[in-house]
Amino acid sequence: MDPSNGVRRDLAYIRGLMEGNEQMEKRPESNVLKRMIQLLDAMAEEHDQLRLRLTELEDYVEAVDVDLNELELLLYEEDEETGWEEEEDIGFWEVHCPGCDESLLVDEEIFADGPEMDVLCPHCDKVVLVNDEGDVWEKGERARTGADLH
């Protein structure tokens, strides 16, 4: 049973007692009691609105959770043969900068077009990866890094 139904039922009962009692109308505190009933009625209405919004938000969060779960399944799909996540298909190389020792990810597609290219560290502007022969590396091959140049 919804608790607000009980509050509304009790408010209706008290309102009925006050309206049915002619002597209550003559008493000075009747105006205070009427106003308190109006206030409690407004609070019950606000409570109902908040309960409705909470229910809507719970439904929304549940839908977002389902969507996030589906996205996680797509992104972190496990290889059926090994049981390990497939990391080779990500398309990025992790490179450590010899200057500042920061780790950065380099998209392998930048070397797919062929021409000579240097990759600079965004932190210290040192060369961290060089493709000086226009080579296109396959996954697992080692490109020359800035550390190899010195």
mmCIF file of C-alpha atoms in Angstrom:
data_model
loop_
_atom_site.group_PDB
_atom_site.id
_atom_site.type_symbol
_atom_site.label_atom_id
_atom_site.label_comp_id
_atom_site.label_asym_id
_atom_site.label_seq_id
_atom_site.Cartn_x
_atom_site.Cartn_y
_atom_site.Cartn_z
ATOM 1 C CA MET A 1 0.000 0.000 0.000
ATOM 2 C CA ASP A 2 1.284 3.445 -0.927
ATOM 3 C CA PRO A 3 1.997 5.499 2.235
ATOM 4 C CA SER A 4 0.678 8.674 0.606
ATOM 5 C CA ASN A 5 -2.751 7.035 0.216
ATOM 6 C CA GLY A 6 -2.871 6.604 3.991
ATOM 7 C CA VAL A 7 -1.919 10.247 4.538
ATOM 8 C CA ARG A 8 -4.562 11.420 2.088
ATOM 9 C CA ARG A 9 -7.163 9.161 3.705
ATOM 10 C CA ASP A 10 -6.335 10.537 7.169
ATOM 11 C CA LEU A 11 -6.462 14.118 5.879
ATOM 12 C CA ALA A 12 -9.883 13.487 4.350
ATOM 13 C CA TYR A 13 -11.071 11.989 7.644
ATOM 14 C CA ILE A 14 -9.886 15.012 9.668
ATOM 15 C CA ARG A 15 -11.386 17.421 7.120
ATOM 16 C CA GLY A 16 -14.699 15.533 7.391
ATOM 17 C CA LEU A 17 -14.627 15.743 11.202
ATOM 18 C CA MET A 18 -14.057 19.485 11.061
ATOM 19 C CA GLU A 19 -16.746 20.132 8.452
ATOM 20 C CA GLY A 20 -19.241 17.903 10.259
ATOM 21 C CA ASN A 21 -18.741 19.589 13.616
ATOM 22 C CA GLU A 22 -20.659 22.888 13.724
ATOM 23 C CA GLN A 23 -19.167 23.862 17.056
ATOM 24 C CA MET A 24 -15.660 23.557 15.599
ATOM 25 C CA GLU A 25 -16.502 26.312 13.088
ATOM 26 C CA LYS A 26 -17.217 28.703 15.957
ATOM 27 C CA ARG A 27 -13.918 28.110 17.712
ATOM 28 C CA PRO A 28 -10.974 30.452 16.977
ATOM 29 C CA GLU A 29 -8.520 27.599 16.374
ATOM 30 C CA SER A 30 -10.628 26.231 13.509
ATOM 31 C CA ASN A 31 -8.915 28.598 11.049
ATOM 32 C CA VAL A 32 -5.513 27.320 12.154
ATOM 33 C CA LEU A 33 -6.620 23.707 11.792
ATOM 34 C CA LYS A 34 -8.090 24.364 8.321
ATOM 35 C CA ARG A 35 -4.854 25.990 7.206
ATOM 36 C CA MET A 36 -2.809 23.081 8.623
ATOM 37 C CA ILE A 37 -4.960 20.616 6.674
ATOM 38 C CA GLN A 38 -4.423 22.660 3.488
ATOM 39 C CA LEU A 39 -0.688 22.671 4.147
ATOM 40 C CA LEU A 40 -0.607 18.913 4.770
ATOM 41 C CA ASP A 41 -2.620 18.359 1.591
ATOM 42 C CA ALA A 42 -0.098 20.425 -0.412
ATOM 43 C CA MET A 43 2.766 18.456 1.159
ATOM 44 C CA ALA A 44 1.081 15.163 0.245
ATOM 45 C CA GLU A 45 0.713 16.378 -3.361
ATOM 46 C CA GLU A 46 4.395 17.375 -3.486
ATOM 47 C CA HIS A 47 5.315 13.987 -2.021
ATOM 48 C CA ASP A 48 3.353 12.250 -4.780
ATOM 49 C CA GLN A 49 5.128 14.322 -7.441
ATOM 50 C CA LEU A 50 8.546 13.513 -5.955
ATOM 51 C CA ARG A 51 7.689 9.821 -5.782
ATOM 52 C CA LEU A 52 6.666 9.897 -9.462
ATOM 53 C CA ARG A 53 9.897 11.660 -10.468
ATOM 54 C CA LEU A 54 11.937 9.180 -8.429
ATOM 55 C CA THR A 55 10.248 6.272 -10.195
ATOM 56 C CA GLU A 56 10.962 7.865 -13.587
ATOM 57 C CA LEU A 57 14.618 8.424 -12.639
ATOM 58 C CA GLU A 58 14.962 4.833 -11.436
ATOM 59 C CA ASP A 59 13.599 3.619 -14.784
ATOM 60 C CA TYR A 60 15.980 5.929 -16.640
ATOM 61 C CA VAL A 61 19.015 4.782 -14.636
ATOM 62 C CA GLU A 62 18.054 1.165 -15.239
ATOM 63 C CA ALA A 63 17.830 1.814 -19.005
ATOM 64 C CA VAL A 64 21.229 3.550 -18.982
ATOM 65 C CA ASP A 65 22.680 0.620 -17.038
ATOM 66 C CA VAL A 66 21.376 -1.840 -19.634
ATOM 67 C CA ASP A 67 22.805 0.293 -22.459
ATOM 68 C CA LEU A 68 26.151 0.558 -20.674
ATOM 69 C CA ASN A 69 26.237 -3.190 -20.131
ATOM 70 C CA GLU A 70 25.622 -3.787 -23.850
ATOM 71 C CA LEU A 71 28.373 -1.308 -24.718
ATOM 72 C CA GLU A 72 30.797 -3.010 -22.333
ATOM 73 C CA LEU A 73 30.027 -6.350 -23.941
ATOM 74 C CA LEU A 74 30.822 -4.888 -27.363
ATOM 75 C CA LEU A 75 34.035 -3.190 -26.248
ATOM 76 C CA TYR A 76 35.420 -5.887 -24.003
ATOM 77 C CA GLU A 77 34.338 -8.939 -25.945
ATOM 78 C CA GLU A 78 36.476 -11.901 -25.002
ATOM 79 C CA ASP A 79 38.159 -14.139 -27.513
ATOM 80 C CA GLU A 80 36.150 -17.365 -27.444
ATOM 81 C CA GLU A 81 39.228 -19.557 -27.924
ATOM 82 C CA THR A 82 41.564 -18.133 -25.291
ATOM 83 C CA GLY A 83 39.225 -16.418 -22.887
ATOM 84 C CA TRP A 84 41.486 -13.347 -23.026
ATOM 85 C CA GLU A 85 40.428 -9.976 -24.235
ATOM 86 C CA GLU A 86 41.660 -9.193 -27.702
ATOM 87 C CA GLU A 87 44.099 -6.317 -27.357
ATOM 88 C CA GLU A 88 45.764 -6.551 -30.751
ATOM 89 C CA ASP A 89 42.743 -5.262 -32.626
ATOM 90 C CA ILE A 90 42.677 -1.976 -30.751
ATOM 91 C CA GLY A 91 44.726 -0.095 -33.383
ATOM 92 C CA PHE A 92 46.989 1.859 -31.033
ATOM 93 C CA TRP A 93 50.595 1.446 -29.957
ATOM 94 C CA GLU A 94 51.704 2.327 -26.467
ATOM 95 C CA VAL A 95 54.968 4.269 -26.598
ATOM 96 C CA HIS A 96 57.075 5.609 -23.721
ATOM 97 C CA CYS A 97 58.734 8.975 -24.192
ATOM 98 C CA PRO A 98 62.508 8.902 -23.527
ATOM 99 C CA GLY A 99 62.429 12.550 -22.446
ATOM 100 C CA CYS A 100 59.700 12.686 -19.827
ATOM 101 C CA ASP A 101 58.962 8.952 -19.409
ATOM 102 C CA GLU A 102 55.261 9.548 -20.058
ATOM 103 C CA SER A 103 53.254 6.845 -21.776
ATOM 104 C CA LEU A 104 51.180 7.738 -24.823
ATOM 105 C CA LEU A 105 49.033 5.926 -27.358
ATOM 106 C CA VAL A 106 49.761 6.331 -31.069
ATOM 107 C CA ASP A 107 47.132 5.460 -33.660
ATOM 108 C CA GLU A 108 48.649 3.009 -36.139
ATOM 109 C CA GLU A 109 46.616 4.591 -38.939
ATOM 110 C CA ILE A 110 48.900 7.629 -39.058
ATOM 111 C CA PHE A 111 51.555 5.425 -40.693
ATOM 112 C CA ALA A 112 49.177 3.740 -43.137
ATOM 113 C CA ASP A 113 49.474 6.500 -45.729
ATOM 114 C CA GLY A 114 53.189 5.894 -46.045
ATOM 115 C CA PRO A 115 55.248 9.102 -46.057
ATOM 116 C CA GLU A 116 57.920 9.930 -43.547
ATOM 117 C CA MET A 117 56.488 10.921 -40.188
ATOM 118 C CA ASP A 118 57.713 11.723 -36.684
ATOM 119 C CA VAL A 119 55.492 11.445 -33.638
ATOM 120 C CA LEU A 120 56.239 13.998 -30.931
ATOM 121 C CA CYS A 121 55.482 13.686 -27.234
ATOM 122 C CA PRO A 122 52.658 16.095 -26.341
ATOM 123 C CA HIS A 123 54.259 16.679 -22.927
ATOM 124 C CA CYS A 124 57.871 17.542 -23.826
ATOM 125 C CA ASP A 125 57.871 17.738 -27.670
ATOM 126 C CA LYS A 126 60.604 15.092 -28.072
ATOM 127 C CA VAL A 127 60.440 12.570 -30.919
ATOM 128 C CA VAL A 128 58.982 9.307 -29.639
ATOM 129 C CA LEU A 129 58.310 7.415 -32.884
ATOM 130 C CA VAL A 130 59.857 7.695 -36.365
ATOM 131 C CA ASN A 131 58.789 6.245 -39.699
ATOM 132 C CA ASP A 132 61.646 7.529 -41.835
ATOM 133 C CA GLU A 133 61.346 5.039 -44.693
ATOM 134 C CA GLY A 134 57.626 5.294 -45.297
ATOM 135 C CA ASP A 135 57.225 1.761 -43.927
ATOM 136 C CA VAL A 136 53.870 0.510 -42.841
ATOM 137 C CA TRP A 137 54.336 -1.727 -39.813
ATOM 138 C CA GLU A 138 52.231 -4.727 -39.047
ATOM 139 C CA LYS A 139 51.028 -5.353 -35.531
ATOM 140 C CA GLY A 140 53.746 -6.778 -33.381
ATOM 141 C CA GLU A 141 56.578 -5.193 -35.395
ATOM 142 C CA ARG A 142 58.724 -2.677 -33.599
ATOM 143 C CA ALA A 143 59.025 0.822 -34.987
ATOM 144 C CA ARG A 144 62.047 2.937 -34.203
ATOM 145 C CA THR A 145 61.365 5.019 -31.140
ATOM 146 C CA GLY A 146 62.967 8.245 -30.021
ATOM 147 C CA ALA A 147 65.134 6.222 -27.617
ATOM 148 C CA ASP A 148 66.644 4.363 -30.600
ATOM 149 C CA LEU A 149 67.684 7.638 -32.206
ATOM 150 C CA HIS A 150 70.030 8.780 -29.411
#
